[in-house]
PDB file of C-alpha atoms in Angstrom:
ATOM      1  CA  UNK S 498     -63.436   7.741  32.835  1.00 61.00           C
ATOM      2  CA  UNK S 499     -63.837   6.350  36.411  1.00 67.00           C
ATOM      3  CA  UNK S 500     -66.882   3.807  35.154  1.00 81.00           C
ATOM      4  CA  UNK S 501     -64.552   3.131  32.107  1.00 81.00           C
ATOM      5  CA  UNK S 502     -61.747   2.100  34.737  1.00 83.00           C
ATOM      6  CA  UNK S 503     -63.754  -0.200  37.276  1.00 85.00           C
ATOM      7  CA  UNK S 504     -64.703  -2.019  34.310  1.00 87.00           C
ATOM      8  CA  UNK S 505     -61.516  -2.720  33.197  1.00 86.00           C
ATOM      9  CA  UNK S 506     -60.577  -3.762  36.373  1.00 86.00           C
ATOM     10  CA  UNK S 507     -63.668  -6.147  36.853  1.00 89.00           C
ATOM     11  CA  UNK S 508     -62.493  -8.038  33.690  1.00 91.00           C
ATOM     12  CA  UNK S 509     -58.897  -8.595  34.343  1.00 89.00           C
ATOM     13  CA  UNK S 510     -60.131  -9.791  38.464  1.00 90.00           C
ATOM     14  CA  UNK S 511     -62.406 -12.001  36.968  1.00 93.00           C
ATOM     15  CA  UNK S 512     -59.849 -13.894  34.704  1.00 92.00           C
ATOM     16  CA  UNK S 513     -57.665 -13.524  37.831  1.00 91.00           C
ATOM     17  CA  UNK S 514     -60.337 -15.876  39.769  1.00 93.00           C
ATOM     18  CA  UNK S 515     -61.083 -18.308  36.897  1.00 93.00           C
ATOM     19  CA  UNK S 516     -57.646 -18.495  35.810  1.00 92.00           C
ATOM     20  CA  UNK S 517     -56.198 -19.396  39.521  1.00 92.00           C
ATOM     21  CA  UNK S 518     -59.135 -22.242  39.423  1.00 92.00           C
ATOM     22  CA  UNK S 519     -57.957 -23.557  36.061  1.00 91.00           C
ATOM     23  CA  UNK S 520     -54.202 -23.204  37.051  1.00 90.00           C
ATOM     24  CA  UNK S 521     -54.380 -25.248  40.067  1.00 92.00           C
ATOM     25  CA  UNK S 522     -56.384 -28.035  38.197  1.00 91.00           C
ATOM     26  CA  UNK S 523     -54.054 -27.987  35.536  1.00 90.00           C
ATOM     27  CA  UNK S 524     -51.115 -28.689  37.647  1.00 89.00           C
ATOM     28  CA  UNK S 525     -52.644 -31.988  39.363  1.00 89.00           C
ATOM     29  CA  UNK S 526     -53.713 -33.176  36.159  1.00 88.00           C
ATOM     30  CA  UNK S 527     -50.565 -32.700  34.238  1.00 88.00           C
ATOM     31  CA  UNK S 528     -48.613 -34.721  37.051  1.00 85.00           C
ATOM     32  CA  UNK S 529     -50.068 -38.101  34.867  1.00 82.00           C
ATOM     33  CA  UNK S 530     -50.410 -36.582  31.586  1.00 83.00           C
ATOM     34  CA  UNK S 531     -48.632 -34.947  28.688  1.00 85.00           C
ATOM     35  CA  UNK S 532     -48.484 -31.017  29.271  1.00 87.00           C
ATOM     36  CA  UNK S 533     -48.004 -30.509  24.981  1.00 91.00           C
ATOM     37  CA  UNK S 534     -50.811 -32.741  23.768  1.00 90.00           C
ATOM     38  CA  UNK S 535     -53.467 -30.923  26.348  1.00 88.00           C
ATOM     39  CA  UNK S 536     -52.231 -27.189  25.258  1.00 90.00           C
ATOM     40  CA  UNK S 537     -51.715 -28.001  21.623  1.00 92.00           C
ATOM     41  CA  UNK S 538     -55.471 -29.397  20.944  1.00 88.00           C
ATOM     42  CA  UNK S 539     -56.933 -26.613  23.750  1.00 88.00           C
ATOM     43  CA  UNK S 540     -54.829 -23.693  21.654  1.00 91.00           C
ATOM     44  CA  UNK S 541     -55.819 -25.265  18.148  1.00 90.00           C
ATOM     45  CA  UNK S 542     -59.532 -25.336  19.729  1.00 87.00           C
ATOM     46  CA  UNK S 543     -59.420 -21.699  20.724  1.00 87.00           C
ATOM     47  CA  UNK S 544     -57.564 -20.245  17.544  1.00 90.00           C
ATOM     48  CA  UNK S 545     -60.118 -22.278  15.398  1.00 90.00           C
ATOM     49  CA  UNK S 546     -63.142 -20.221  17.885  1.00 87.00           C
ATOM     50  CA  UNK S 547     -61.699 -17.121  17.371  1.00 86.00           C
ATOM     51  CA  UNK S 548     -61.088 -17.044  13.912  1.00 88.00           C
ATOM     52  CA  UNK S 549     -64.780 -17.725  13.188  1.00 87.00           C
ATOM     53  CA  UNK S 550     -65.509 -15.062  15.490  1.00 81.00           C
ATOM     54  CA  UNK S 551     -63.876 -12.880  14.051  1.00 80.00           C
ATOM     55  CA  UNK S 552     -64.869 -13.818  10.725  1.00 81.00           C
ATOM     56  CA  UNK S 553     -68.657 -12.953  11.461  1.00 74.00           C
ATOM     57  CA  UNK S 554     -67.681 -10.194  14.123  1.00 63.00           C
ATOM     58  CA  UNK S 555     -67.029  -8.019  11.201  1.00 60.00           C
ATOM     59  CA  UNK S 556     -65.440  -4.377  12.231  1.00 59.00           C
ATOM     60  CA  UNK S 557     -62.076  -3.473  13.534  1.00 61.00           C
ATOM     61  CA  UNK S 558     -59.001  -1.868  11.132  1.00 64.00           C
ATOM     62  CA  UNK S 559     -57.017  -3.447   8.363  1.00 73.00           C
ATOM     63  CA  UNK S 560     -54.106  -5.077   9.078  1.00 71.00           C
ATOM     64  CA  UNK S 561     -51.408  -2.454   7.767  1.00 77.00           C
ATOM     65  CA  UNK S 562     -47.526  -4.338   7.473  1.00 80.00           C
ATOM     66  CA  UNK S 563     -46.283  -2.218  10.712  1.00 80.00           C
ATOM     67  CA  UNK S 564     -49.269  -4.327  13.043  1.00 83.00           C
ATOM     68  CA  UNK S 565     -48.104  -7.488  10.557  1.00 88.00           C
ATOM     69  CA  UNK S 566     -44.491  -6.828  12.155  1.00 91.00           C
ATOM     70  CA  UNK S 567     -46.496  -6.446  15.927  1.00 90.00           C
ATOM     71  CA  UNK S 568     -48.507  -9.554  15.505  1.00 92.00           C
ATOM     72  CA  UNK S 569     -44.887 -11.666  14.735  1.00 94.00           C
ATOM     73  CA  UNK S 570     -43.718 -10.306  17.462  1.00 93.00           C
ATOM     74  CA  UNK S 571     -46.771 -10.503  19.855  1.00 94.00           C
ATOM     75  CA  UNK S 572     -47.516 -14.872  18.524  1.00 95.00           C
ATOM     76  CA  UNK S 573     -42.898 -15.107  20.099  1.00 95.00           C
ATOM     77  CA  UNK S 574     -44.306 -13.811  23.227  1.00 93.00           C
ATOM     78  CA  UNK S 575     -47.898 -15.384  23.274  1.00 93.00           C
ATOM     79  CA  UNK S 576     -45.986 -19.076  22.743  1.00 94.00           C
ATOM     80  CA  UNK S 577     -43.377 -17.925  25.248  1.00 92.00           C
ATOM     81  CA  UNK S 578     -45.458 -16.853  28.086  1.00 90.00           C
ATOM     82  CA  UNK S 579     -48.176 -19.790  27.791  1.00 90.00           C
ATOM     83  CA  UNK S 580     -45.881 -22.768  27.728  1.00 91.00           C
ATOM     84  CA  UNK S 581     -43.873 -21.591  30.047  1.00 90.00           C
ATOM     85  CA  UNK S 582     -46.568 -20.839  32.318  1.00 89.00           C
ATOM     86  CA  UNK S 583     -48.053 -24.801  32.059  1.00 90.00           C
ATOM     87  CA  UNK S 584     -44.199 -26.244  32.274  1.00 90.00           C
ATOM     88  CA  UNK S 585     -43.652 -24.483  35.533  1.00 89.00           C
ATOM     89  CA  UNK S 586     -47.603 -25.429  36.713  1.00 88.00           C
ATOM     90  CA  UNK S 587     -46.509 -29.421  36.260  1.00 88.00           C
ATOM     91  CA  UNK S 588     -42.827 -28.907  38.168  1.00 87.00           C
ATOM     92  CA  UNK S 589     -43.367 -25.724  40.958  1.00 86.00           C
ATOM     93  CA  UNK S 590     -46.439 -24.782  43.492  1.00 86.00           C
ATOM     94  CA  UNK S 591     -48.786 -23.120  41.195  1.00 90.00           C
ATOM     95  CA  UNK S 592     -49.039 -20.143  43.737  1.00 87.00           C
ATOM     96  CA  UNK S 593     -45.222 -19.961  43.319  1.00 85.00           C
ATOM     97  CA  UNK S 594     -44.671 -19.846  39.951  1.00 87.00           C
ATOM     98  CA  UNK S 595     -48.323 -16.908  39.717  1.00 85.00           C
ATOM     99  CA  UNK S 596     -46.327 -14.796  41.848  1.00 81.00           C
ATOM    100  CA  UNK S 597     -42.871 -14.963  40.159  1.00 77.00           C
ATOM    101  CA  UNK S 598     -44.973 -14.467  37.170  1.00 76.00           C
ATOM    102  CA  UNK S 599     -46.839 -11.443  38.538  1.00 72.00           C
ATOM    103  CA  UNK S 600     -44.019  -9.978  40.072  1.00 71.00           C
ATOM    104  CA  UNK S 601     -41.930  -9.225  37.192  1.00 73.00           C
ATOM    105  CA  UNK S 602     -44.957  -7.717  35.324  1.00 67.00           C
ATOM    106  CA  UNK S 603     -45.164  -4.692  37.035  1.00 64.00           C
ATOM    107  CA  UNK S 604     -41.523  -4.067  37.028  1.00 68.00           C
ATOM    108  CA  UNK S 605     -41.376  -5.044  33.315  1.00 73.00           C
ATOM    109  CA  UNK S 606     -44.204  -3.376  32.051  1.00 70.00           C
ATOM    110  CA  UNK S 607     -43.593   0.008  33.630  1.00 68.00           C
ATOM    111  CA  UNK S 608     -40.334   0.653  31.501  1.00 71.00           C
ATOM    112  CA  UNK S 609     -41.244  -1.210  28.363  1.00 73.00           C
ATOM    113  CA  UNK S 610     -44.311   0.864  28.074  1.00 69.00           C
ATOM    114  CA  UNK S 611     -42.556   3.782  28.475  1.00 70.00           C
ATOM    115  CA  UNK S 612     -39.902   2.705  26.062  1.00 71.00           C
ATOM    116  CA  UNK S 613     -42.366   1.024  23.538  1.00 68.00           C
ATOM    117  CA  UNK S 614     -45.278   3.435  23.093  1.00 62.00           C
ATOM    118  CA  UNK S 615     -43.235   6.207  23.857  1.00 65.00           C
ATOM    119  CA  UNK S 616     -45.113   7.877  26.785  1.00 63.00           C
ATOM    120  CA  UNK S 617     -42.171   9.000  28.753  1.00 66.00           C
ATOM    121  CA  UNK S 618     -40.801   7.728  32.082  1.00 69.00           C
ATOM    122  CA  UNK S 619     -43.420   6.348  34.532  1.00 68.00           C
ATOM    123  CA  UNK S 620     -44.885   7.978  37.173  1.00 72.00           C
ATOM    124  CA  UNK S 621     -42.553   7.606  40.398  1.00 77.00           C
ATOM    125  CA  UNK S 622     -45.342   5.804  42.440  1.00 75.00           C
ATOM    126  CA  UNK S 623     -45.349   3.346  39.993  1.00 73.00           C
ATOM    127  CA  UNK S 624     -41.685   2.573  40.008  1.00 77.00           C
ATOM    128  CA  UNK S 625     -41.828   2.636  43.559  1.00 82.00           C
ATOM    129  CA  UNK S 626     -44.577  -0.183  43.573  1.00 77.00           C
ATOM    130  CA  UNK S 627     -43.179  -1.890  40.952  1.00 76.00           C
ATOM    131  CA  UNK S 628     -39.356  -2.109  43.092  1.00 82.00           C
ATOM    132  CA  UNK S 629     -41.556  -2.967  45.772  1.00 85.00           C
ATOM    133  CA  UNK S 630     -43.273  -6.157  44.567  1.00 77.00           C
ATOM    134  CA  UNK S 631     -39.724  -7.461  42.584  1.00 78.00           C
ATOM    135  CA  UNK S 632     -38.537  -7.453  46.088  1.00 84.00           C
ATOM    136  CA  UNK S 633     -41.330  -9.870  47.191  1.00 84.00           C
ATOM    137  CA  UNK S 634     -40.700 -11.605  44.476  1.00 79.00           C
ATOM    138  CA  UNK S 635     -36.956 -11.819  45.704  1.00 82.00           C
ATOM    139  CA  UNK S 636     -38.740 -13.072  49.010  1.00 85.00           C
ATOM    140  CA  UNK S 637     -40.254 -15.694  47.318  1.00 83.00           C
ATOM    141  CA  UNK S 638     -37.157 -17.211  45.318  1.00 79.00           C
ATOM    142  CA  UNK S 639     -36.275 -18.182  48.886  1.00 84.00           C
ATOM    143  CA  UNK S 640     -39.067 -19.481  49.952  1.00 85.00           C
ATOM    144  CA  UNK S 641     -38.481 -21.930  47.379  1.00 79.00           C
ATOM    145  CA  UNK S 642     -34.765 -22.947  47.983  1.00 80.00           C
ATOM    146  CA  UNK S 643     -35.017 -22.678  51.290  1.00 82.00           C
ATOM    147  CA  UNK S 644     -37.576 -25.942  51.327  1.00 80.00           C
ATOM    148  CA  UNK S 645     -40.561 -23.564  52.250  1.00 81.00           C
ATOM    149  CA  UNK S 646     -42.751 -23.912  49.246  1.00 79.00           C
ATOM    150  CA  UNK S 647     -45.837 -26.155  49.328  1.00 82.00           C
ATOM    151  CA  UNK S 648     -44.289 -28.271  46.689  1.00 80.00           C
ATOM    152  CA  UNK S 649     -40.466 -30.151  47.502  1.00 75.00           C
ATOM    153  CA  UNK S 650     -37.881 -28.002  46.373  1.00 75.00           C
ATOM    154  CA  UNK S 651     -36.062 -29.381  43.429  1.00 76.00           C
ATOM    155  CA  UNK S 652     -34.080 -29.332  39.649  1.00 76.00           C
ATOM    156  CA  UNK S 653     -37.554 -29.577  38.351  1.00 79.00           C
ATOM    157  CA  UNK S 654     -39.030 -27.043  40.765  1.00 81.00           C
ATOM    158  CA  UNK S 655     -35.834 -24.716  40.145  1.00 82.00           C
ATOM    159  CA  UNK S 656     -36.580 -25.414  36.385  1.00 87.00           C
ATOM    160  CA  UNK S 657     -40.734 -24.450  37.266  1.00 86.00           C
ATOM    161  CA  UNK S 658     -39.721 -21.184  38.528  1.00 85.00           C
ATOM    162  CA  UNK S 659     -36.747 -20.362  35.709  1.00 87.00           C
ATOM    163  CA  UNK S 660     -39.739 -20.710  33.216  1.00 88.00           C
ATOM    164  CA  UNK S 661     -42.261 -18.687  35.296  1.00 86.00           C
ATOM    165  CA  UNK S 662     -39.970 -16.093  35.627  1.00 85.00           C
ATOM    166  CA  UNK S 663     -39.265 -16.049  31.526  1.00 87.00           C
ATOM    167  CA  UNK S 664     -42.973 -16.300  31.329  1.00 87.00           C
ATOM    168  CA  UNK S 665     -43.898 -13.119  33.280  1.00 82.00           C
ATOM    169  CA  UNK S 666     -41.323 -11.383  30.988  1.00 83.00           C
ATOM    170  CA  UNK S 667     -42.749 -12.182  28.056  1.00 87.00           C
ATOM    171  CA  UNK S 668     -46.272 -11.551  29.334  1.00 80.00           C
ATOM    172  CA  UNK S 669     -45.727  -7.694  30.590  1.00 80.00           C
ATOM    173  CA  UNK S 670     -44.407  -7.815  26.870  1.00 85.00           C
ATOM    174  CA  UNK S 671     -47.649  -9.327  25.944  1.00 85.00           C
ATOM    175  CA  UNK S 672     -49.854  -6.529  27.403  1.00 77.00           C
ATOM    176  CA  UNK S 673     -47.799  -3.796  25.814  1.00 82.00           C
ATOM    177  CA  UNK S 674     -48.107  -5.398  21.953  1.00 87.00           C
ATOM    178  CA  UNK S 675     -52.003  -5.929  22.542  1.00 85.00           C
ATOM    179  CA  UNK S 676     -52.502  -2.589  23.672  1.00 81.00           C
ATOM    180  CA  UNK S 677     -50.429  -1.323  20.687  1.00 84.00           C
ATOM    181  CA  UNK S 678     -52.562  -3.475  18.238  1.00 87.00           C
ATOM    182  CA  UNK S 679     -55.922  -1.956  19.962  1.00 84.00           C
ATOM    183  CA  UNK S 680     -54.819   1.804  19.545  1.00 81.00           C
ATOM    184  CA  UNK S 681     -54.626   0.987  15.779  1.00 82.00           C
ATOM    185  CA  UNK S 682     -57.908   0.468  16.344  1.00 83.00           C
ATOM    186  CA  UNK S 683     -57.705  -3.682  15.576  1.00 83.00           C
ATOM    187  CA  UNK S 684     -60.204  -5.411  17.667  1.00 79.00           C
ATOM    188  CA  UNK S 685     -59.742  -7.787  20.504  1.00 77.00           C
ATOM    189  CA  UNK S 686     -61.608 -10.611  18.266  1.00 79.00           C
ATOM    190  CA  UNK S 687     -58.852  -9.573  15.144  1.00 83.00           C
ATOM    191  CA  UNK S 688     -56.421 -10.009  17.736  1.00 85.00           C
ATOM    192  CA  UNK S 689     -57.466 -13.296  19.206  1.00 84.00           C
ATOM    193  CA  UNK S 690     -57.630 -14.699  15.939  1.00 86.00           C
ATOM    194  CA  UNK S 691     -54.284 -14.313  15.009  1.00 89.00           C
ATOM    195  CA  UNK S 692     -52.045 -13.900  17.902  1.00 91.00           C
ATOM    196  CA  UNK S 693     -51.599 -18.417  18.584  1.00 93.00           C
ATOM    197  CA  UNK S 694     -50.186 -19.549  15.426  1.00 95.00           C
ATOM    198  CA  UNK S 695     -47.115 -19.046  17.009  1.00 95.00           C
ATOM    199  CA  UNK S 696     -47.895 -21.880  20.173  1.00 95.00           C
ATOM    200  CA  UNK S 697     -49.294 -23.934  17.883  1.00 95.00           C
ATOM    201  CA  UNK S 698     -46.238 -24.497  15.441  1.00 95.00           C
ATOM    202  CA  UNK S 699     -44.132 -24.513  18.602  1.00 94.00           C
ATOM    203  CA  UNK S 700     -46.581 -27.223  20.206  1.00 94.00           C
ATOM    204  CA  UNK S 701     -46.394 -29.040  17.094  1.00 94.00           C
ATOM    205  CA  UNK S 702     -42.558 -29.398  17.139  1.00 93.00           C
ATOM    206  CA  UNK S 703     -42.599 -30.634  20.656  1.00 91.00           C
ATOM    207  CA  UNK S 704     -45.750 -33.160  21.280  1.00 91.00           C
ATOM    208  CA  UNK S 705     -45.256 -36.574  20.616  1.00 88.00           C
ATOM    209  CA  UNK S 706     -47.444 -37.211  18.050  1.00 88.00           C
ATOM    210  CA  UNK S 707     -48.442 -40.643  18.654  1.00 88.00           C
ATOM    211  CA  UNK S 708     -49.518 -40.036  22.189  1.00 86.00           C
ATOM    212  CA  UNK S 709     -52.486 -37.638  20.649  1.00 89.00           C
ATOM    213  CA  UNK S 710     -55.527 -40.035  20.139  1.00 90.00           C
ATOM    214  CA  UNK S 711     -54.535 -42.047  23.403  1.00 89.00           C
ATOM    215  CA  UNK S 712     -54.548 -38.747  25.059  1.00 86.00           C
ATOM    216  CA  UNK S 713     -58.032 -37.457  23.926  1.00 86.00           C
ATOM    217  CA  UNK S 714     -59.868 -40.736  24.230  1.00 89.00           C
ATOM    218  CA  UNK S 715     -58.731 -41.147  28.197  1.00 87.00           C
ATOM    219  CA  UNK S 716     -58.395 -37.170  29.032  1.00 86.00           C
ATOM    220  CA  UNK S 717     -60.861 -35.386  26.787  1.00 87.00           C
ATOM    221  CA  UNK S 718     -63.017 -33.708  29.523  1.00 88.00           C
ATOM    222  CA  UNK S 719     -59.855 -32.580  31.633  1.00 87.00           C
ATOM    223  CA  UNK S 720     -58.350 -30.895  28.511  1.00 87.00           C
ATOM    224  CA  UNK S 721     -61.434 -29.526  27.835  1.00 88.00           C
ATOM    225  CA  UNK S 722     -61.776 -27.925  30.912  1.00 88.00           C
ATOM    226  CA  UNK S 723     -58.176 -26.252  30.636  1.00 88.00           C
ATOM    227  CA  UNK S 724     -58.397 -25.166  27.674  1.00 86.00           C
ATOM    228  CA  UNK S 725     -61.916 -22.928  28.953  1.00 88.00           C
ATOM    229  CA  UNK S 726     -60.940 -22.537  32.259  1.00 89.00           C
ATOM    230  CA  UNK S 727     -57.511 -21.198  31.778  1.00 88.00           C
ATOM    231  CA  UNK S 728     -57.347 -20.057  28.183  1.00 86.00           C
ATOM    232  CA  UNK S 729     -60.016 -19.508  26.135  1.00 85.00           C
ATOM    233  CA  UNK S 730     -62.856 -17.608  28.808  1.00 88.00           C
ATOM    234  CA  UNK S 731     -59.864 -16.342  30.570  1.00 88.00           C
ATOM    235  CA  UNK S 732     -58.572 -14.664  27.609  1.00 81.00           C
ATOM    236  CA  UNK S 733     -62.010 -13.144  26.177  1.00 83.00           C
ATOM    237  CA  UNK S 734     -61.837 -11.159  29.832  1.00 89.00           C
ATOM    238  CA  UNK S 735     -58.277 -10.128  29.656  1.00 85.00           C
ATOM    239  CA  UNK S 736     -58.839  -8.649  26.396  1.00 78.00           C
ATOM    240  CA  UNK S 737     -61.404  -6.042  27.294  1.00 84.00           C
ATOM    241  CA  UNK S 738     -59.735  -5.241  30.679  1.00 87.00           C
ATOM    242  CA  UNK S 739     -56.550  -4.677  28.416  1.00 80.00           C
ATOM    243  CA  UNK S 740     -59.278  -2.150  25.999  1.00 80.00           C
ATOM    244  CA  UNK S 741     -60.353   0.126  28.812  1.00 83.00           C
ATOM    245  CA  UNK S 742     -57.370   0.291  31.209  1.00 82.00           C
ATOM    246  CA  UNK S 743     -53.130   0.961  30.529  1.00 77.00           C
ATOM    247  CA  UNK S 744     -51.058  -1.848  30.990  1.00 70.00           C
ATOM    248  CA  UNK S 745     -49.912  -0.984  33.996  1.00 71.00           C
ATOM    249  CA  UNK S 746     -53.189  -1.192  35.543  1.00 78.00           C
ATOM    250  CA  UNK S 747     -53.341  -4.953  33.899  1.00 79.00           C
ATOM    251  CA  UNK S 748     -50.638  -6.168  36.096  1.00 72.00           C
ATOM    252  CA  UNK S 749     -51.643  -4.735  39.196  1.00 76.00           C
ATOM    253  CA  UNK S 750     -54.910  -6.738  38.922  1.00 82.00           C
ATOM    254  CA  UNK S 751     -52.911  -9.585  37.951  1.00 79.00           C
ATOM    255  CA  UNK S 752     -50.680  -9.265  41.012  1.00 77.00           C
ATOM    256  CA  UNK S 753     -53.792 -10.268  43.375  1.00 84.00           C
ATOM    257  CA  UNK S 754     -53.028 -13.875  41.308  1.00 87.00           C
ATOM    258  CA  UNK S 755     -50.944 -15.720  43.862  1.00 86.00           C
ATOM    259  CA  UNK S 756     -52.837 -15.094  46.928  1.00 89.00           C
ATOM    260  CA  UNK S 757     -55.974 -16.198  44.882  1.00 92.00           C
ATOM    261  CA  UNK S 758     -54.507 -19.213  43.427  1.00 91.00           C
ATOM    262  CA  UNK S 759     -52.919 -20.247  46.853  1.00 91.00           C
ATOM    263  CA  UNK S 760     -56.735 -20.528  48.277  1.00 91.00           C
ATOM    264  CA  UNK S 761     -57.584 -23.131  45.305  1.00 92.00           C
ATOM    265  CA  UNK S 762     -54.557 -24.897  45.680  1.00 90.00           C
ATOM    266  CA  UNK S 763     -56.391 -25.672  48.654  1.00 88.00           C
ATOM    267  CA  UNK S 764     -58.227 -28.060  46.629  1.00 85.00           C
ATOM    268  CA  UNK S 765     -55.242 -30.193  45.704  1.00 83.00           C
ATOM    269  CA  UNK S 766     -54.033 -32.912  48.106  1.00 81.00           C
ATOM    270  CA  UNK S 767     -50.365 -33.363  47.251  1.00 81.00           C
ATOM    271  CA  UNK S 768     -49.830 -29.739  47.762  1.00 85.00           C
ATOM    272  CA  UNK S 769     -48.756 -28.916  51.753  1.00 83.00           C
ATOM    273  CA  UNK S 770     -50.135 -25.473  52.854  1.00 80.00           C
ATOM    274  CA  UNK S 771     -47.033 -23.084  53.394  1.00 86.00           C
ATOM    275  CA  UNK S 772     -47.324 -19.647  55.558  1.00 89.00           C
ATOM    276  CA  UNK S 773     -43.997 -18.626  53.959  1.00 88.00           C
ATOM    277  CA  UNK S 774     -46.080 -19.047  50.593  1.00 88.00           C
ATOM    278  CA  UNK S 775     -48.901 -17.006  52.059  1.00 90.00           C
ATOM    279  CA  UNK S 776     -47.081 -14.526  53.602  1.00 90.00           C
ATOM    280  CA  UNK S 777     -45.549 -13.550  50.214  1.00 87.00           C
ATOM    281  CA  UNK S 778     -48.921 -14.037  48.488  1.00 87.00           C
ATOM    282  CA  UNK S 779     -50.212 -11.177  50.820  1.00 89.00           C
ATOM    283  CA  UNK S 780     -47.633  -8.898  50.841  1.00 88.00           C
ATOM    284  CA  UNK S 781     -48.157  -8.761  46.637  1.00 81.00           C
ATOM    285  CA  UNK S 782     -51.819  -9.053  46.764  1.00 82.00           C
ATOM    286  CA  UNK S 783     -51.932  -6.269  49.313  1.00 85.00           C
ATOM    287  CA  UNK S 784     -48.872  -3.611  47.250  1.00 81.00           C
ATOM    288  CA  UNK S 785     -51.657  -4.272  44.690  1.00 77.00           C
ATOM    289  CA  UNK S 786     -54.414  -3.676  45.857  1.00 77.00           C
ATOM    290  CA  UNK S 787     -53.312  -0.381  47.022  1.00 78.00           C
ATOM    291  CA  UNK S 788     -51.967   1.084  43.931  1.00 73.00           C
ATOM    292  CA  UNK S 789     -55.082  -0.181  42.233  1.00 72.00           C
ATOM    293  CA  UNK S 790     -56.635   2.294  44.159  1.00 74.00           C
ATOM    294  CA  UNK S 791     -54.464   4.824  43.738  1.00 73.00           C
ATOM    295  CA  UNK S 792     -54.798   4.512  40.000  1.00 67.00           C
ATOM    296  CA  UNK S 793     -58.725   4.727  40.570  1.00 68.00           C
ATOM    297  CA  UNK S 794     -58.455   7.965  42.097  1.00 73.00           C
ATOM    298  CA  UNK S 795     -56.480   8.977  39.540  1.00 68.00           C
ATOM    299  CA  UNK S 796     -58.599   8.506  36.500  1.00 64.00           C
ATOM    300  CA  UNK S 797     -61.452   9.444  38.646  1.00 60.00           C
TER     301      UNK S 797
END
């Protein structure tokens, strides 16, 4: 059980790393370009992938009409939690909009789990974490309208962080539907496979269509390297730290985010380093951290 768990949580920290990288190079490059033609070719790229993987993957359960009813549900939340992650990378500090992300999770998770799969309230260490890093989140709101932030505080900035927020929602929402998919013993390739549809029709209603060939011929290695770096690696990792540990455990991983993504961000010149930012960055990464190892010596 313990090997099982430090597993897990090697998966999920390294999407965390790769994912920060990606996110912060994302955000310069969508200052000049068009956010919907980059995700909707990198999302039809990676559906396309998966789908043939899963095709000669073989294994995994049917797909009964109750998991029909959870994979609708989980490709509203999948289109939710992506664009509204890239939107608020283009208009808010990247760091900023990871931790308002990663800072509902918790919070979210810990009661929809309990409501969704039925598992009874949550431990009261978790709740207590969870209260504790919505209140640094709190902190971090702010940081933000208080001109602190790395990036000038803003309607598009406010508008950033109003879709980060909506994002990290929908993704503690996204954890629990996965992990309800995998105990009917679908696999994470079935899964994959069918779980974008959703972004893609969405992405299809709002690119401009004309501005598609343009955009490939001038931008093809940058989109390329979003859609690996941030979605489709990122997501293979995810989805076997999701297999071996609870959702729970997901998010607290995913809470070491901001403080990770505020080092790359290092890396981008029109951002200005902010110790408010990194104070809050620290105080989630470290909450974390520590229940992380509670959880360890829990399962151990």
């Amino acid at each position: 059980m313990a090997n099982r768990f430090a597993l897990g949580v090697l998966f999920v920290t390294l999407y965390v790393v790769l994912s920060a990288a990606g996110e912060v190079y994302a955000a310069s490059y969508f200052q000049q370009a068009d956010v919907f033609v980059a995700l909707l070719l990198s999302f039809a790229v990676v559906c396309l992938m998966f789908n043939l993987l899963a095709r000669h993957g073989g294994g995994g359960a049917t797909v009964t009409k109750w998991s029909l009813l959870v994979f609708v549900a989980l490709n509203v939340v999948t289109a939710i939690s992506w664009i509204g992650l890239f939107i608020g990378l283009k208009y808010a500090e990247p760091a900023i909009v990871v931790a308002f992300m990663v800072a509902l999770g918790p919070t979210a998770t810990a009661w929809l789990n309990a409501l969704i799969r039925r598992q009874g309230a949550p431990p009261a260490a978790d709740i207590v974490v969870s209260v504790t890093i919505a209140t640094i989140g709190t902190y971090m709101i702010w940081i933000s309208a208080s001109g602190n932030a790395g990036v000038e505080w803003g309607a598009r900035s406010s508008f950033g962080i109003v879709l980060a927020i909506v994002a990290g929602l929908s993704l503690a929402l996204t954890n629990i539907l996965v992990k309800l998919l995998f105990d009917r013993g679908l696999s994470g390739r079935q899964v994959l496979a069918h779980r974008f549809y959703g972004t893609i029709l969405l992405l299809l209603g709002l690119v401009d269509h004309s501005s598609i060939l343009p955009e490939i011929s001038q931008h093809w290695f940058a989109i390329a390297a979003i859609g690996l770096s941030t979605i489709l690696i990122p997501l293979l990792l995810i989805q076997q730290g999701i297999r071996h540990v609870e959702p729970f455990t997901v998010n607290m991983v995913l809470s070491t985010a901001p403080i990770i993504t505020f080092l790359f961000q290092y890396f981008d010149s029109r951002i200005v380093p902010s110790s408010h930012t990194f104070v809050g960055n620290v105080l989630i990464t470290a909450v974390a951290v520590g229940n992380i190892y509670l959880q360890y010596r829990r399962s151990a």
